Amino acid sequence: MASPSQAELAKSLAMAQQELDYRVDLFNRMTSSCFEKCMDRRYKDGELNVGEHSCVDRCCAKYWQVTGIVGQMLGAQGQGM
Amino acid sequence: MASPSQAELAKSLAMAQQELDYRVDLFNRMTSSCFEKCMDRRYKDGELNVGEHSCVDRCCAKYWQVTGIVGQMLGAQGQGM
Amino acid sequence: MASPSQAELAKSLAMAQQELDYRVDLFNRMTSSCFEKCMDRRYKDGELNVGEHSCVDRCCAKYWQVTGIVGQMLGAQGQGM
Amino acid sequence: MEGMENLPEEQRDALLQKIEELQVRDSLRTYNSVVERCFVDCVSSFRSKNLDSTEEKCVSRCCEKFLKHAARVGMRFGEMSSQSEQQMQQMMQQQAQQGR
Amino acid sequence: MEGMENLPEEQRDALLQKIEELQVRDSLRTYNSVVERCFVDCVSSFRSKNLDSTEEKCVSRCCEKFLKHAARVGMRFGEMSSQSEQQMQQMMQQQAQQGR
Amino acid sequence: MEGMENLPEEQRDALLQKIEELQVRDSLRTYNSVVERCFVDCVSSFRSKNLDSTEEKCVSRCCEKFLKHAARVGMRFGEMSSQSEQQMQQMMQQQAQQGR
């Protein structure tokens, strides 16, 4: 395989950065949405109780499924992604 | 006209990027504000009804006018823009 | 002292930019949080009244203290900052 | 995007690639923001780890509705942008004529 | 912004230009955020496509109030930043003395 | 992060440094967002300019809770990401076999 050109390298650096940005953004939104859905925000305690733990797990699973549905619909439209 | 220097080119690239960023940010905020003002978020339907359509049009027009008022006030202050 | 290499310079430029970004982000969040905590948002007037002025001062002071507490806890965890 | 035509080819390519990158970045952000909005609006029970059919339908409609809404805003945004650019150009021409 | 003084002139120029760019970017974002806030707080009827005089006045005052508020926060922010930098420098000097 | 292994060393270093920068940036943003969340949730009286002990405790617990929450989300996120990558690779291999 020929070694990649400067322009190709710049492009793959940019793509890697994009992917990382995308994942971080997804993670942050999932974190804050599930925090708001699941946590008792009176903060009587710094620990998560049993109910909160299982809520977070289900919340993440459902959030991920929404990601899939929206991804399919955007893909079908040929819009983005 | 003499050909522009490297520094000038870098500056005009940066300016073009700034302008694009600004427009995208404006568009995103207009979109989400008008979504919240106009859309029935029980999602009984994926379509916009007649009322929602005209609400969006007016919402965009008013949002644009607010842009103008704020722009004048910031300009008068010599703050930003 | 030897003059810094290209890589070191690039790194210190990046660090300076990070620090600036961080401060701007902190300032913006403090500004919007204290706006929501302290301002009467019916906008009968463009001026801040006496109560609002002292509320903003205290709000900034308390926000800063929260910054300190969170910073210590994150530092203790060895997580970032 | 004034000044674009003054750029030498190499620089214009760099700019166009940058614009493409920004578009990818923006569409990924839009994607994430639609997911967040429709999740927040449609999902509120966490007794199961799978979406039920009501939630699924809600998410689909929410996504469809958001895209149609955004398309309409985009249309209006384009109209208003080009109008205000015309106004600005007219103003600048008038000023240039008065100035000379 | 420590380390600034160690930079050769060319690099310092690049940094200063970068800072200027960041300032433009930040003032444009502030502009967009004031518009959004004042629109959300002041406009809620969509029976007409033009702002009425009550809405216009509300937007002006909102914008004025936000700018004055931000200026005050900026003043306090500056005071607290310089205080905490002094504290940090004192601490670092003490540690340096103890260390040697 | 496909393509990483195709990069010559120099470029890989640049990428790794960029990633490190992004991580610092993200941890600073997280820091700011925890501060904002815990301030908003815990502080609502402005009759004094110092946090009282109730507010202080609330902020500590909020911060602790947020970090534990984020760690758990991170764990789930990692699991789901690696699963969906496996699925994607299986799909791509099937398509490659059908395509030939």
XYZ file of C-alpha atoms in Angstrom:
543
model
C 0.000 0.000 0.000
C 1.332 3.477 -0.884
C 1.888 5.784 2.062
C -0.982 8.234 2.542
C -0.633 11.859 1.378
C -0.580 14.881 3.695
C -4.162 15.749 2.766
C -5.393 12.231 3.506
C -3.647 12.251 6.850
C -5.141 15.593 7.788
C -8.540 14.218 6.846
C -8.197 11.087 8.959
C -7.002 13.150 11.928
C -10.053 15.356 11.516
C -12.350 12.316 11.311
C -10.902 10.754 14.437
C -11.440 14.025 16.264
C -15.024 14.259 15.016
C -15.780 10.742 16.216
C -14.333 11.459 19.637
C -16.311 14.710 19.902
C -19.463 12.896 18.922
C -18.999 10.180 21.544
C -18.215 12.663 24.293
C -21.290 14.715 23.407
C -23.464 11.582 23.405
C -22.046 10.472 26.754
C -22.573 13.889 28.337
C -26.174 14.115 27.162
C -26.928 10.579 28.323
C -25.342 11.349 31.697
C -27.289 14.534 32.287
C -30.614 13.155 30.978
C -30.398 10.069 33.190
C -29.286 12.164 36.141
C -32.450 14.207 35.802
C -34.685 11.191 35.223
C -33.286 9.005 38.007
C -31.650 10.939 40.814
C -33.305 12.293 43.902
C -31.962 15.825 43.795
C -32.508 16.708 47.402
C -29.088 15.152 48.034
C -29.706 13.644 51.444
C -26.869 11.330 50.602
C -23.874 11.208 48.262
C -24.536 7.559 47.425
C -26.910 6.139 44.822
C -29.548 3.930 46.442
C -30.737 0.609 44.961
C -33.616 2.180 43.059
C -31.346 4.827 41.557
C -28.795 2.243 40.471
C -31.292 0.158 38.549
C -32.943 3.280 37.150
C -29.597 4.444 35.718
C -28.937 1.070 34.081
C -32.366 1.026 32.399
C -32.112 4.673 31.508
C -28.824 4.076 29.665
C -30.296 1.075 27.850
C -33.341 3.040 26.729
C -31.287 6.061 25.753
C -29.160 3.798 23.565
C -32.274 2.398 21.892
C -33.488 5.911 21.120
C -30.099 6.539 19.514
C -30.791 3.579 17.236
C -34.302 4.680 16.209
C -33.235 8.240 15.477
C -30.153 7.023 13.612
C -32.298 4.860 11.325
C -34.702 7.698 10.616
C -31.916 10.164 9.856
C -30.208 7.543 7.692
C -33.442 6.894 5.759
C -33.750 10.622 5.115
C -30.135 10.741 3.973
C -29.818 13.636 6.401
C -26.553 13.750 8.294
C -24.661 10.930 10.034
C -3.969 44.170 -6.236
C -1.073 42.343 -4.584
C -1.687 38.713 -3.624
C -2.611 38.329 0.047
C 0.003 37.203 2.589
C -0.156 33.941 4.547
C -1.253 35.782 7.672
C -4.068 37.568 5.849
C -5.260 34.293 4.372
C -5.255 32.574 7.740
C -7.251 35.486 9.084
C -9.877 35.340 6.358
C -10.220 31.573 6.792
C -10.734 32.126 10.503
C -13.325 34.828 9.809
C -15.265 32.631 7.400
C -15.327 29.887 9.993
C -16.507 32.285 12.682
C -19.331 33.491 10.470
C -20.429 29.945 9.706
C -20.302 28.988 13.406
C -22.358 32.033 14.267
C -25.041 31.233 11.701
C -25.288 27.604 12.729
C -25.588 28.601 16.384
C -28.306 31.147 15.521
C -30.196 28.588 13.444
C -30.017 25.934 16.170
C -31.270 28.299 18.846
C -34.092 29.545 16.612
C -35.052 25.964 15.819
C -35.154 24.795 19.417
C -36.872 27.939 20.734
C -39.610 27.753 18.114
C -39.988 24.014 18.639
C -40.701 24.677 22.292
C -43.008 27.620 21.612
C -45.027 26.015 18.801
C -45.036 22.234 18.862
C -47.487 19.995 20.684
C -45.007 17.705 22.404
C -47.344 14.836 23.096
C -46.399 13.634 19.604
C -49.738 12.121 18.569
C -48.535 12.638 15.036
C -45.263 13.088 13.170
C -46.739 15.822 10.998
C -47.064 19.525 11.769
C -50.712 20.602 11.745
C -51.952 23.884 10.214
C -51.685 25.785 13.480
C -48.154 24.589 14.077
C -47.066 25.534 10.563
C -48.211 29.118 10.870
C -46.864 29.340 14.406
C -43.386 28.326 13.180
C -43.425 30.929 10.394
C -44.373 33.709 12.787
C -41.968 32.460 15.418
C -39.060 32.646 12.954
C -40.080 36.155 11.873
C -40.262 37.373 15.476
C -37.013 35.660 16.419
C -35.318 37.466 13.541
C -36.696 40.800 14.745
C -35.316 40.156 18.230
C -31.947 39.521 16.586
C -32.191 42.994 15.070
C -33.099 44.784 18.311
C -30.363 43.076 20.313
C -27.832 43.679 17.531
C -28.571 47.427 17.574
C -28.245 47.595 21.344
C -24.958 45.686 21.388
C -23.689 47.823 18.519
C -24.624 51.031 20.376
C -22.672 49.785 23.400
C -19.709 48.960 21.173
C -19.834 45.572 22.852
C -19.082 42.677 20.511
C -20.430 41.976 17.015
C 17.587 28.124 29.518
C 17.476 26.551 26.044
C 14.852 27.935 23.674
C 11.692 25.817 23.615
C 11.086 23.373 20.747
C 8.230 23.636 18.249
C 6.308 20.871 20.021
C 6.668 22.562 23.400
C 5.481 25.840 21.937
C 2.464 24.213 20.337
C 1.671 22.636 23.687
C 1.894 25.893 25.610
C -0.308 27.625 23.011
C -2.854 24.827 23.409
C -2.719 25.121 27.198
C -3.245 28.871 27.121
C -6.255 28.364 24.861
C -7.668 25.683 27.169
C -7.338 27.969 30.157
C -9.080 30.801 28.354
C -11.887 28.485 27.207
C -12.306 27.230 30.736
C -12.551 30.726 32.200
C -15.031 31.882 29.576
C -17.192 28.812 30.156
C -17.088 29.385 33.940
C -17.974 33.047 33.511
C -20.883 32.279 31.185
C -22.341 29.667 33.509
C -21.966 31.961 36.524
C -23.623 34.781 34.593
C -26.617 32.764 33.452
C -27.093 30.964 36.791
C -27.050 34.229 38.736
C -29.310 35.874 36.168
C -31.878 33.161 36.801
C -31.450 33.222 40.572
C -31.518 37.012 41.002
C -33.285 38.877 38.211
C -36.961 39.726 38.020
C -37.667 38.476 34.519
C -40.816 40.450 33.872
C -38.487 43.228 32.688
C -40.455 46.235 33.892
C -37.178 48.058 33.814
C -33.777 47.757 32.127
C -31.959 48.661 35.352
C -31.001 46.376 38.230
C -32.649 47.492 41.472
C -30.873 47.521 44.867
C -32.026 44.027 45.780
C -30.870 42.616 42.475
C -27.466 44.268 42.791
C -26.719 42.742 46.179
C -28.177 39.409 45.092
C -25.744 39.282 42.145
C -22.747 40.062 44.363
C -23.634 37.309 46.816
C -24.532 34.924 44.043
C -21.076 35.356 42.475
C -19.391 34.843 45.846
C -21.340 31.643 46.527
C -20.814 30.352 43.005
C -17.080 30.813 43.482
C -17.187 28.876 46.754
C -18.971 26.001 45.014
C -16.162 26.023 42.451
C -13.721 25.513 45.324
C -15.616 22.632 46.937
C -16.095 20.779 43.650
C -12.473 21.399 42.688
C -11.240 19.828 45.920
C -13.480 16.788 45.481
C -12.432 16.247 41.859
C -8.793 16.739 42.864
C -9.131 14.174 45.649
C -10.562 11.666 43.157
C -7.676 12.398 40.795
C -10.338 12.983 38.167
C -9.404 15.958 35.981
C -8.436 19.429 37.228
C -18.782 34.271 2.963
C -17.165 37.289 1.284
C -13.516 37.078 0.298
C -13.908 33.464 -0.813
C -13.302 34.404 -4.463
C -10.029 36.170 -3.572
C -8.452 32.993 -2.220
C -5.907 31.001 -4.260
C -7.064 27.501 -5.141
C -5.089 25.690 -2.461
C -6.508 27.865 0.313
C -10.015 27.574 -1.091
C -9.717 23.789 -0.943
C -8.619 24.014 2.682
C -11.598 26.253 3.434
C -14.029 23.953 1.647
C -12.672 20.963 3.551
C -13.026 22.892 6.798
C -16.628 23.721 5.892
C -17.322 20.060 5.154
C -15.853 19.124 8.536
C -18.023 21.705 10.261
C -21.084 20.314 8.487
C -20.318 16.782 9.646
C -19.749 18.093 13.160
C -23.026 20.007 13.084
C -25.046 17.089 11.762
C -23.615 14.859 14.497
C -24.569 17.458 17.082
C -28.043 17.723 15.618
C -28.306 13.959 15.787
C -27.348 13.997 19.463
C -29.735 16.830 20.231
C -32.708 15.091 18.550
C -31.933 11.930 20.520
C -31.809 13.887 23.765
C -34.999 15.849 23.077
C -37.040 12.810 22.039
C -35.690 10.723 24.900
C -36.573 13.418 27.440
C -40.036 14.016 25.942
C -40.989 10.358 25.354
C -39.354 8.170 27.998
C -40.200 8.479 31.659
C -40.713 4.985 33.006
C -37.716 2.925 34.047
C -39.372 -0.241 35.218
C -38.054 -2.086 32.168
C -34.821 -1.794 30.239
C -36.541 -1.902 26.843
C -38.649 0.765 25.212
C -42.315 -0.264 25.075
C -44.316 0.252 21.881
C -45.851 3.539 23.066
C -42.416 4.971 23.760
C -41.078 3.727 20.440
C -43.920 5.334 18.493
C -43.474 8.544 20.429
C -39.753 8.649 19.617
C -40.385 8.046 15.892
C -42.989 10.779 15.687
C -40.891 13.160 17.739
C -37.948 12.629 15.418
C -40.095 12.997 12.294
C -41.711 16.118 13.664
C -38.415 17.664 14.656
C -36.930 17.095 11.205
C -39.956 18.623 9.472
C -39.901 21.529 11.875
C -36.176 22.097 11.325
C -36.662 21.970 7.545
C -39.322 24.676 7.764
C -37.175 26.854 10.019
C -34.313 26.346 7.554
C -36.513 27.618 4.693
C -37.542 30.733 6.612
C -33.992 31.269 7.831
C -32.703 31.194 4.264
C -35.328 33.698 3.085
C -34.650 36.106 5.923
C -30.869 35.818 5.556
C -30.914 36.610 1.852
C -33.317 39.525 2.392
C -31.154 41.068 5.059
C -28.052 40.599 2.911
C -29.760 42.459 0.070
C -30.709 45.252 2.454
C -27.161 45.414 3.749
C -25.701 45.569 0.247
C -28.129 48.343 -0.759
C -27.154 50.294 2.338
C -23.457 49.829 1.636
C -23.856 50.966 -1.974
C -25.763 54.064 -0.867
C -23.074 54.889 1.670
C -20.346 54.352 -0.934
C -22.109 56.766 -3.321
C -22.626 59.385 -0.613
C -19.040 58.977 0.570
C -17.534 59.861 -2.836
C -1.729 32.857 31.219
C 1.698 31.838 32.486
C 4.418 31.067 29.973
C 3.310 33.909 27.707
C 6.531 35.836 28.381
C 8.665 32.832 27.398
C 7.305 32.761 23.864
C 9.291 34.154 20.928
C 7.612 37.080 19.171
C 6.207 35.111 16.258
C 4.482 32.602 18.533
C 3.196 35.345 20.777
C 1.581 36.995 17.770
C -0.078 33.704 16.845
C -1.359 33.371 20.405
C -2.651 36.928 20.481
C -4.451 36.407 17.180
C -5.949 33.189 18.516
C -7.123 35.048 21.613
C -8.682 37.735 19.449
C -10.486 35.053 17.455
C -11.750 33.437 20.639
C -13.022 36.815 21.823
C -14.937 37.375 18.593
C -16.349 33.866 18.826
C -17.369 34.412 22.440
C -19.021 37.760 21.769
C -20.993 36.197 18.896
C -22.116 33.401 21.201
C -23.083 35.901 23.869
C -25.053 37.784 21.224
C -26.912 34.593 20.280
C -27.553 33.694 23.887
C -28.981 37.134 24.738
C -31.256 36.905 21.701
C -32.465 33.465 22.767
C -33.018 34.430 26.406
C -34.904 37.637 25.613
C -36.958 35.947 22.894
C -37.950 33.110 25.244
C -38.745 35.481 28.136
C -40.573 38.165 26.122
C -42.348 36.569 23.153
C -45.146 34.093 23.596
C -47.946 35.060 21.231
C -47.784 33.953 17.612
C -50.969 35.426 16.252
C -48.983 38.012 14.318
C -45.643 37.836 12.554
C -44.469 41.178 13.929
C -43.428 42.008 17.470
C -45.978 44.268 19.151
C -44.813 47.283 21.164
C -45.030 45.453 24.510
C -42.797 42.679 23.223
C -40.344 45.166 21.717
C -40.023 47.073 24.974
C -39.607 43.843 26.888
C -36.788 42.722 24.557
C -34.964 46.065 24.895
C -35.139 46.016 28.666
C -34.175 42.354 28.834
C -31.124 43.032 26.700
C -30.156 46.121 28.701
C -30.624 44.280 31.962
C -28.628 41.293 30.816
C -25.702 43.473 29.723
C -25.653 45.343 33.031
C -25.892 42.091 34.922
C -23.050 40.539 32.915
C -20.894 43.620 33.495
C -21.387 43.304 37.250
C -20.630 39.584 37.222
C -17.510 40.366 35.167
C -16.347 42.836 37.822
C -16.828 40.324 40.643
C -15.292 37.555 38.561
C -12.181 39.646 37.977
C -11.822 40.445 41.681
C -12.215 36.835 42.758
C -9.859 35.558 40.047
C -7.057 37.901 41.019
C -7.524 37.132 44.713
C -7.340 33.405 44.151
C -4.294 33.826 41.907
C -2.528 35.743 44.693
C -3.421 32.981 47.154
C -2.134 30.361 44.753
C 1.140 32.207 44.203
C 1.658 32.610 47.948
C 1.045 28.892 48.426
C 3.438 27.995 45.627
C 6.146 30.265 47.066
C 5.727 28.705 50.501
C 5.954 25.218 49.033
C 9.039 26.195 47.022
C 10.728 27.514 50.195
C 9.829 24.414 52.186
C 10.936 22.169 49.320
C 14.485 23.563 49.218
C -10.746 5.108 15.914
C -10.006 3.104 12.766
C -7.083 4.156 10.591
C -4.959 4.950 13.641
C -2.573 2.091 12.881
C -2.013 3.368 9.314
C -0.570 6.641 10.529
C 3.190 7.289 10.500
C 4.655 7.875 13.936
C 4.851 11.640 13.714
C 1.169 11.963 12.812
C 0.173 9.482 15.471
C 1.929 11.600 18.061
C 0.038 14.651 16.839
C -3.233 12.722 17.089
C -2.442 11.463 20.563
C -1.576 14.976 21.701
C -4.824 16.246 20.214
C -6.726 13.534 22.067
C -5.003 14.485 25.299
C -5.991 18.116 24.710
C -9.592 17.097 24.082
C -9.595 15.092 27.300
C -8.340 18.057 29.300
C -10.944 20.254 27.623
C -13.701 17.753 28.382
C -12.703 17.309 32.007
C -12.680 21.097 32.453
C -16.158 21.278 30.919
C -17.363 18.488 33.170
C -15.942 20.374 36.119
C -17.838 23.506 35.100
C -21.048 21.582 34.515
C -20.904 19.856 37.930
C -20.335 23.229 39.575
C -23.317 24.707 37.742
C -25.640 21.777 38.473
C -24.781 21.610 42.177
C -24.946 25.377 42.560
C -28.388 25.498 40.910
C -29.720 22.537 42.914
C -28.241 23.500 46.301
C -28.064 27.284 46.588
C -31.133 29.456 46.577
C -30.785 31.964 49.370
C -28.773 35.133 48.828
C -29.111 36.834 52.177
C -25.479 36.078 52.935
C -22.371 35.983 50.763
C -21.103 32.763 52.300
C -22.458 29.264 51.876
C -24.094 28.015 55.087
C -23.368 24.491 56.335
C -26.544 23.016 54.786
C -25.600 24.381 51.394
C -22.037 23.145 51.733
C -23.144 19.622 52.613
C -25.623 19.644 49.768
C -22.899 20.671 47.283
C -20.521 17.937 48.516
C -23.167 15.238 48.224
C -24.356 16.510 44.869
C -20.820 16.403 43.529
C -20.177 12.933 44.981
C -23.463 11.652 43.609
C -22.843 13.100 40.177
C -19.407 11.513 39.940
C -20.733 8.105 40.977
C -23.617 8.460 38.557
C -21.283 9.445 35.715
C -18.988 6.500 36.480
C -21.926 4.097 36.225
C -23.145 5.647 32.980
C -19.578 5.378 31.680
C -19.544 1.649 32.458
C -22.834 1.035 30.658
C -21.780 3.278 27.793
C -18.599 1.258 27.322
C -20.496 -2.049 27.308
C -23.074 -0.854 24.811
C -20.456 0.745 22.563
C -18.367 -2.414 22.311
C -21.473 -4.550 21.690
C -22.687 -2.337 18.888
C -19.212 -2.288 17.342
C -19.193 -6.077 17.306
C -22.631 -6.091 15.671
C -21.455 -3.572 13.102
C -18.349 -5.605 12.284
C -20.398 -8.787 11.900
C -22.793 -6.975 9.563
C -19.923 -5.559 7.518
C -18.293 -8.983 7.205
C -21.594 -10.530 6.051
C -22.073 -7.788 3.488
C -18.488 -8.217 2.272
C -19.079 -11.959 1.795
C -22.384 -11.399 -0.018
C -20.854 -8.649 -2.150
C -18.113 -10.878 -3.565
